[in-house]
Amino acid sequence: MLVIEKSQYKSLPEISPSKKLTDTYGIVLAGGSGRRMEEFILQYYGCRNPKQYVDFTGEGTMIQQTLRRTQTLIPQNNILVVADPKHESLVENQLRGHPSDRVIFQPSNRETAPGVLLPLAHIYKDNPDSTVAIFPADHFVLEEDLFMDHVRLAAKAVEQLPEQIILLGIHPDAPETEYGWIQPGKRVLNVEGMEISQVNVFLEKPEPEIARHLYRKGYLWNTLIIVARCSTLWNLTLEALPGMRPSFEAILKGIGTFQEKEIIHREYETMGKATISHSVFEKYSSRLHVAKVNRVFWSDWGNGPRVLATLDKIGRPANPLQEKVTLNH
């Protein structure tokens, strides 16, 4: 179990300009409705905002912190945010200064696969050979600068593995059943000290007994931080989801035309739901590699107890000072 010094949480230093990824795109996934944590957030924070729009730590809301981390590595104009149009006022309030044309509103939440494909279509239209890094907006990261340096190294690895998808995997401290699990295989690269391995097995949200087995066997947690060539991730996801291919090919064709919004809304009306972990990663584990993240505390804040446990570790109160933190009701 990782022990965290309460004084360790501090502001994020800038990554050296020479190490920034000027030719890489970032996607921030913020399209969730937040219903699972609605009661917890109302009880502790007095609002009905989805978790990505809540300031749990006093250091900014989760989406603000995710953008702050991402912008240390990737130019702001290269970062696309995927959001729900129901949260437009929250986006306008909390993402002031972020280019409005870099925010993409999904007509409805169809889970992570369409959530990735929609912004990916915009990037593919512009530069299919670019590298893309994907960041969910509901993660807590303690050593942010070190974590983002792992993302930088994963992007370097993509240059040597352009047909592969690289996941950032982290050593677990519990047999968690709500995360994806990765069995690392043969080591294929060492990028400035970071190991890149083939993925033997990918398993999403296992049953408790299986999770305990995976924990004992040294599997890694999947952080859902994805780094890949745009065309590789686009083609593999559509191969795994052939029923969505016609919709996203139509969306790709419509991007940049006066019919763009109309086409996106039309295609989303009949689109099913699919998660990228279940539909792509479990099915195509042979196309995955994993980058091992070391010396970083990371947590996917998918439930209230996980938030409270982390806040206790970093010495932050469970409910912030309302005078300091402005939340929209």
XYZ file of N, CA, C and O in Angstrom, residues 130-257:
512
model
N -0.986 11.774 -37.003
C -0.556 12.388 -35.751
C -0.683 11.400 -34.602
O -1.352 10.367 -34.705
N -0.035 11.720 -33.486
C -0.165 10.941 -32.264
C -1.245 11.579 -31.399
O -1.361 12.796 -31.329
N -2.040 10.726 -30.747
C -3.142 11.190 -29.906
C -2.993 10.594 -28.514
O -2.687 9.411 -28.370
N -3.205 11.418 -27.503
C -3.230 10.955 -26.108
C -4.603 11.262 -25.530
O -5.114 12.371 -25.689
N -5.196 10.282 -24.864
C -6.568 10.404 -24.368
C -6.571 10.388 -22.845
O -5.938 9.537 -22.216
N -7.315 11.348 -22.257
C -7.341 11.536 -20.810
C -8.779 11.628 -20.306
O -9.473 12.601 -20.605
N -9.266 10.667 -19.538
C -10.547 10.848 -18.860
C -10.457 12.000 -17.860
O -9.404 12.230 -17.251
N -11.554 12.725 -17.682
C -11.548 13.927 -16.837
C -11.929 13.651 -15.394
O -12.234 14.586 -14.656
N -11.907 12.375 -14.976
C -12.312 12.063 -13.608
C -11.237 11.300 -12.849
O -11.533 10.495 -11.974
N -9.966 11.578 -13.164
C -8.859 10.904 -12.504
C -8.136 11.856 -11.558
O -7.945 13.034 -11.871
N -7.715 11.317 -10.423
C -6.844 12.058 -9.522
C -5.419 11.549 -9.703
O -5.177 10.338 -9.712
N -4.485 12.474 -9.854
C -3.065 12.139 -9.983
C -2.295 13.001 -8.999
O -2.454 14.222 -8.990
N -1.494 12.372 -8.176
C -0.737 13.130 -7.178
C 0.535 13.724 -7.785
O 0.721 14.931 -7.805
N 1.412 12.865 -8.305
C 2.682 13.340 -8.896
C 2.430 13.664 -10.367
O 2.813 12.909 -11.267
N 1.805 14.798 -10.624
C 1.310 15.097 -11.963
C 2.421 15.268 -12.989
O 2.300 14.824 -14.128
N 3.500 15.937 -12.587
C 4.588 16.147 -13.531
C 5.228 14.835 -13.951
O 5.517 14.608 -15.131
N 5.424 13.927 -13.005
C 6.008 12.624 -13.317
C 5.051 11.803 -14.177
O 5.465 11.117 -15.118
N 3.766 11.889 -13.872
C 2.772 11.152 -14.658
C 2.773 11.625 -16.111
O 2.756 10.816 -17.043
N 2.786 12.943 -16.321
C 2.765 13.469 -17.678
C 4.061 13.151 -18.416
O 4.068 13.046 -19.647
N 5.145 12.970 -17.691
C 6.381 12.567 -18.355
C 6.261 11.134 -18.870
O 6.824 10.793 -19.914
N 5.509 10.282 -18.174
C 5.225 8.945 -18.694
C 4.413 9.031 -19.992
O 4.638 8.247 -20.924
N 3.474 9.975 -20.052
C 2.700 10.160 -21.285
C 3.631 10.586 -22.419
O 3.523 10.098 -23.555
N 4.558 11.475 -22.109
C 5.525 11.926 -23.122
C 6.334 10.749 -23.667
O 6.535 10.614 -24.888
N 6.785 9.881 -22.781
C 7.585 8.743 -23.209
C 6.745 7.744 -23.998
O 7.238 7.112 -24.937
N 5.471 7.603 -23.626
C 4.580 6.726 -24.397
C 4.415 7.257 -25.819
O 4.360 6.482 -26.783
N 4.331 8.577 -25.961
C 4.230 9.173 -27.297
C 5.505 8.902 -28.104
O 5.443 8.663 -29.318
N 6.642 8.914 -27.450
C 7.891 8.568 -28.140
C 7.874 7.110 -28.580
O 8.361 6.767 -29.663
N 7.299 6.254 -27.735
C 7.232 4.828 -28.085
C 6.339 4.593 -29.293
O 6.602 3.682 -30.098
N 5.286 5.393 -29.445
C 4.389 5.253 -30.594
C 5.141 5.463 -31.906
O 4.798 4.865 -32.930
N 6.165 6.292 -31.891
C 6.968 6.509 -33.097
C 7.606 5.199 -33.568
O 7.792 4.981 -34.762
N 7.928 4.326 -32.623
C 8.531 3.034 -32.973
C 7.498 1.921 -33.108
O 7.803 0.865 -33.675
N 6.292 2.150 -32.578
C 5.223 1.143 -32.625
C 3.952 1.776 -33.195
O 2.912 1.828 -32.530
N 3.995 2.256 -34.423
C 2.867 3.032 -34.967
C 1.587 2.232 -35.169
O 0.513 2.825 -35.277
N 1.684 0.919 -35.229
C 0.487 0.096 -35.428
C -0.077 -0.438 -34.113
O -1.018 -1.233 -34.117
N 0.491 -0.003 -33.016
C 0.062 -0.491 -31.700
C -0.590 0.633 -30.894
O -0.327 1.816 -31.120
N -1.425 0.241 -29.946
C -2.024 1.173 -28.992
C -1.319 0.976 -27.665
O -1.170 -0.155 -27.194
N -0.873 2.071 -27.068
C -0.156 1.987 -25.801
C -1.064 2.477 -24.678
O -1.613 3.575 -24.732
N -1.227 1.622 -23.672
C -1.982 1.966 -22.476
C -1.007 2.251 -21.347
O 0.026 1.596 -21.230
N -1.329 3.215 -20.504
C -0.540 3.428 -19.309
C -1.101 2.541 -18.211
O -2.285 2.639 -17.854
N -0.268 1.639 -17.712
C -0.665 0.724 -16.649
C 0.044 1.067 -15.361
O 1.198 1.496 -15.374
N -0.637 0.863 -14.252
C -0.069 1.247 -12.959
C -0.160 0.082 -11.995
O -1.107 -0.721 -12.052
N 0.803 -0.041 -11.099
C 0.815 -1.138 -10.141
C -0.343 -0.981 -9.161
O -0.519 0.088 -8.571
N -1.132 -2.021 -8.949
C -2.315 -1.928 -8.080
C -1.943 -1.986 -6.603
O -0.893 -2.510 -6.234
N -2.835 -1.444 -5.764
C -2.658 -1.608 -4.332
C -3.860 -2.307 -3.698
O -3.997 -2.342 -2.475
N -4.749 -2.862 -4.551
C -5.917 -3.592 -4.056
C -6.504 -4.401 -5.207
O -6.296 -4.066 -6.374
N -7.278 -5.444 -4.903
C -7.933 -6.231 -5.963
C -9.211 -5.540 -6.445
O -10.325 -6.020 -6.244
N -9.060 -4.426 -7.095
C -10.164 -3.560 -7.537
C -10.997 -4.241 -8.622
O -10.455 -4.808 -9.570
N -12.312 -4.181 -8.474
C -13.204 -4.806 -9.456
C -13.779 -3.816 -10.463
O -14.454 -4.231 -11.409
N -13.527 -2.525 -10.293
C -14.088 -1.526 -11.207
C -13.081 -1.025 -12.236
O -13.393 -0.145 -13.027
N -11.873 -1.570 -12.217
C -10.848 -1.172 -13.173
C -10.632 -2.286 -14.204
O -11.018 -3.432 -14.006
N -9.963 -1.912 -15.284
C -9.455 -2.917 -16.203
C -8.101 -3.409 -15.716
O -7.355 -2.673 -15.064
N -7.773 -4.670 -16.025
C -6.515 -5.282 -15.594
C -5.716 -5.737 -16.822
O -6.284 -6.222 -17.793
N -4.410 -5.566 -16.726
C -3.501 -5.857 -17.837
C -2.425 -6.834 -17.374
O -1.770 -6.598 -16.355
N -2.245 -7.909 -18.141
C -1.107 -8.786 -17.894
C 0.009 -8.414 -18.865
O -0.100 -8.629 -20.074
N 1.105 -7.830 -18.363
C 2.218 -7.492 -19.257
C 2.899 -8.757 -19.763
O 3.018 -9.742 -19.043
N 3.321 -8.705 -21.007
C 4.047 -9.823 -21.597
C 5.497 -9.467 -21.848
O 6.152 -8.845 -21.007
N 5.973 -9.814 -23.019
C 7.366 -9.587 -23.389
C 7.697 -8.101 -23.459
O 6.949 -7.320 -24.029
N 8.822 -7.726 -22.865
C 9.288 -6.335 -22.949
C 9.851 -6.089 -24.348
O 10.670 -6.855 -24.843
N 9.427 -5.004 -24.953
C 9.866 -4.723 -26.320
C 10.663 -3.426 -26.441
O 11.426 -3.259 -27.394
N 10.451 -2.497 -25.502
C 11.159 -1.224 -25.562
C 11.485 -0.744 -24.159
O 10.791 -1.073 -23.192
N 12.523 0.064 -24.087
C 12.819 0.821 -22.875
C 13.059 2.261 -23.325
O 14.053 2.547 -23.985
N 12.114 3.132 -23.009
C 12.184 4.527 -23.462
C 12.575 5.397 -22.276
O 11.773 5.662 -21.383
N 13.837 5.786 -22.234
C 14.354 6.620 -21.151
C 14.009 6.029 -19.784
O 13.630 6.744 -18.851
N 14.106 4.721 -19.677
C 13.870 4.058 -18.404
C 12.461 3.538 -18.207
O 12.209 2.804 -17.238
N 11.531 3.888 -19.089
C 10.156 3.391 -18.965
C 9.986 2.140 -19.830
O 10.263 2.166 -21.025
N 9.516 1.058 -19.190
C 9.352 -0.206 -19.902
C 8.062 -0.218 -20.721
O 7.002 0.195 -20.246
N 8.172 -0.702 -21.953
C 7.013 -0.928 -22.827
C 6.943 -2.431 -23.089
O 7.907 -3.026 -23.576
N 5.816 -3.037 -22.747
C 5.655 -4.483 -22.899
C 4.433 -4.804 -23.740
O 3.475 -4.014 -23.801
N 4.475 -5.964 -24.374
C 3.278 -6.477 -25.028
C 2.225 -6.779 -23.971
O 2.540 -7.000 -22.806
N 0.968 -6.766 -24.390
C -0.122 -7.131 -23.486
C -0.550 -8.560 -23.793
O -0.950 -8.865 -24.921
N -0.454 -9.428 -22.797
C -0.906 -10.812 -22.968
C -2.416 -10.932 -22.785
O -3.090 -11.625 -23.546
N -2.915 -10.272 -21.748
C -4.338 -10.363 -21.412
C -4.831 -8.993 -20.985
O -4.132 -8.272 -20.253
N -6.017 -8.623 -21.455
C -6.714 -7.440 -20.949
C -8.086 -7.899 -20.469
O -8.828 -8.537 -21.206
N -8.422 -7.547 -19.219
C -9.697 -7.962 -18.647
C -10.337 -6.775 -17.940
O -9.748 -6.188 -17.028
N -11.539 -6.420 -18.358
C -12.244 -5.264 -17.814
C -13.182 -5.680 -16.677
O -13.964 -6.616 -16.806
N -13.068 -4.989 -15.544
C -13.980 -5.128 -14.408
C -14.265 -6.595 -14.042
O -15.391 -7.084 -14.193
N -13.266 -7.295 -13.542
C -13.452 -8.718 -13.225
C -14.283 -8.917 -11.960
O -14.455 -8.010 -11.146
N -14.764 -10.135 -11.789
C -15.446 -10.517 -10.550
C -14.431 -10.499 -9.392
O -13.221 -10.636 -9.611
N -14.909 -10.344 -8.142
C -13.989 -10.206 -7.000
C -12.946 -11.323 -6.888
O -11.769 -11.041 -6.655
N -13.360 -12.581 -7.071
C -12.403 -13.685 -6.953
C -11.326 -13.605 -8.027
O -10.142 -13.842 -7.767
N -11.735 -13.240 -9.232
C -10.769 -13.105 -10.324
C -9.839 -11.922 -10.064
O -8.626 -11.999 -10.295
N -10.395 -10.818 -9.563
C -9.579 -9.642 -9.260
C -8.508 -9.972 -8.223
O -7.355 -9.512 -8.333
N -8.870 -10.758 -7.234
C -7.871 -11.154 -6.222
C -6.765 -11.993 -6.852
O -5.578 -11.848 -6.504
N -7.137 -12.853 -7.802
C -6.144 -13.669 -8.507
C -5.210 -12.783 -9.340
O -3.985 -12.965 -9.323
N -5.778 -11.823 -10.055
C -4.979 -10.938 -10.891
C -4.036 -10.085 -10.042
O -2.892 -9.819 -10.431
N -4.530 -9.665 -8.890
C -3.712 -8.866 -7.967
C -2.500 -9.676 -7.497
O -1.369 -9.178 -7.484
N -2.742 -10.930 -7.126
C -1.636 -11.780 -6.662
C -0.642 -12.073 -7.778
O 0.554 -12.226 -7.528
N -1.130 -12.141 -9.023
C -0.281 -12.494 -10.156
C 0.500 -11.305 -10.723
O 1.277 -11.463 -11.668
N 0.282 -10.111 -10.186
C 1.082 -8.959 -10.630
C 0.585 -8.270 -11.876
O 1.356 -7.607 -12.574
N -0.695 -8.418 -12.171
C -1.273 -7.647 -13.280
C -1.254 -6.157 -12.933
O -1.116 -5.781 -11.762
N -1.416 -5.328 -13.945
C -1.452 -3.881 -13.753
C -2.880 -3.363 -13.909
O -3.690 -3.951 -14.610
N -3.165 -2.230 -13.267
C -4.422 -1.533 -13.523
C -4.319 -0.755 -14.834
O -3.279 -0.146 -15.124
N -5.379 -0.746 -15.588
C -5.458 0.110 -16.766
C -5.927 1.497 -16.338
O -6.997 1.645 -15.749
N -5.151 2.529 -16.623
C -5.539 3.898 -16.267
C -6.497 4.506 -17.284
O -7.055 5.574 -17.039
N -6.685 3.855 -18.412
C -7.460 4.366 -19.549
C -6.821 5.623 -20.158
O -7.455 6.363 -20.889
N -5.554 5.854 -19.850
C -4.778 6.837 -20.605
C -4.242 6.093 -21.813
O -3.490 5.129 -21.687
N -4.656 6.535 -22.997
C -4.357 5.848 -24.249
C -3.472 6.740 -25.102
O -3.764 7.937 -25.260
N -2.407 6.185 -25.655
C -1.543 6.925 -26.573
C -1.359 6.081 -27.823
O -0.999 4.898 -27.739
N -1.640 6.666 -28.978
C -1.588 5.898 -30.223
C -1.534 6.839 -31.413
O -1.845 8.030 -31.304
N -1.161 6.286 -32.551
C -1.333 7.019 -33.801
C -2.829 7.142 -34.081
O -3.588 6.187 -33.885
N -3.241 8.315 -34.530
C -4.661 8.580 -34.764
C -5.284 7.535 -35.686
O -6.341 6.964 -35.370
N -4.655 7.262 -36.811
C -5.223 6.324 -37.780
C -5.316 4.913 -37.212
O -6.263 4.167 -37.505
N -4.341 4.528 -36.382
C -4.360 3.188 -35.780
C -5.544 3.035 -34.847
O -6.291 2.041 -34.913
N -5.758 4.007 -33.974
C -6.862 3.924 -33.019
C -8.206 4.022 -33.732
O -9.154 3.296 -33.397
N -8.288 4.876 -34.729
C -9.525 5.029 -35.512
C -9.884 3.715 -36.220
O -11.007 3.220 -36.095
N -8.940 3.161 -36.945
C -9.220 1.950 -37.732
C -9.514 0.748 -36.851
O -10.421 -0.046 -37.152
N -8.766 0.587 -35.760
C -8.969 -0.573 -34.901
C -10.320 -0.499 -34.180
O -11.016 -1.510 -34.039
N -10.701 0.694 -33.738
C -11.981 0.845 -33.041
C -13.143 0.571 -33.981
O -14.112 -0.109 -33.606
N -13.064 1.054 -35.212
C -14.133 0.789 -36.168
C -14.144 -0.670 -36.620
O -15.206 -1.224 -36.917
N -12.977 -1.304 -36.650
C -12.931 -2.737 -36.961
C -13.628 -3.536 -35.865
O -14.336 -4.511 -36.143
N -13.428 -3.115 -34.619
C -14.051 -3.810 -33.499
C -15.548 -3.533 -33.406
O -16.293 -4.329 -32.821
N -15.990 -2.413 -33.963
C -17.397 -1.998 -33.886
C -17.941 -1.745 -35.296
O -18.234 -0.605 -35.669
N -18.090 -2.791 -36.093
C -18.508 -2.601 -37.484
C -19.880 -1.937 -37.613
O -20.142 -1.263 -38.613
N -20.739 -2.094 -36.607
C -22.046 -1.455 -36.676
C -21.975 0.055 -36.587
O -22.899 0.756 -37.041
N -20.885 0.581 -36.016
C -20.720 2.033 -35.903
C -19.959 2.628 -37.084
O -19.921 3.845 -37.240
N -19.334 1.784 -37.882
C -18.510 2.288 -38.977
C -19.271 3.217 -39.919
O -18.780 4.320 -40.215
N -20.464 2.834 -40.426
C -21.165 3.748 -41.351
C -21.456 5.114 -40.725
O -21.342 6.141 -41.404
N -21.805 5.117 -39.426
C -22.111 6.383 -38.764
C -20.887 7.279 -38.685
O -20.950 8.477 -39.006
N -19.771 6.721 -38.287
C -18.587 7.568 -38.119
C -17.911 7.894 -39.444
O -17.248 8.934 -39.563
N -18.082 7.065 -40.442
C -17.597 7.452 -41.770
C -18.423 8.613 -42.318
O -17.880 9.516 -42.958
N -19.734 8.616 -42.029
C -20.580 9.739 -42.436
C -20.209 11.001 -41.661
O -20.150 12.104 -42.220
N -19.929 10.840 -40.354
C -19.520 11.989 -39.532
C -18.188 12.547 -40.027
O -18.018 13.769 -40.147
N -17.243 11.660 -40.313
C -15.939 12.102 -40.817
C -16.104 12.909 -42.103
O -15.487 13.971 -42.268
N -16.934 12.427 -42.999
C -17.155 13.125 -44.265
C -17.801 14.490 -44.045
O -17.523 15.449 -44.774
N -18.647 14.599 -43.009
C -19.368 15.844 -42.773
C -18.602 16.896 -41.996
O -19.001 18.075 -41.983
N -17.524 16.507 -41.340
C -16.767 17.472 -40.533
C -16.212 18.591 -41.427
O -15.619 18.336 -42.468
N -16.452 19.817 -40.990
C -15.978 20.977 -41.735
C -16.961 21.493 -42.768
O -16.711 22.507 -43.406
N -18.101 20.806 -42.919
C -19.130 21.254 -43.859
C -20.267 21.909 -43.084
O -20.364 21.795 -41.861
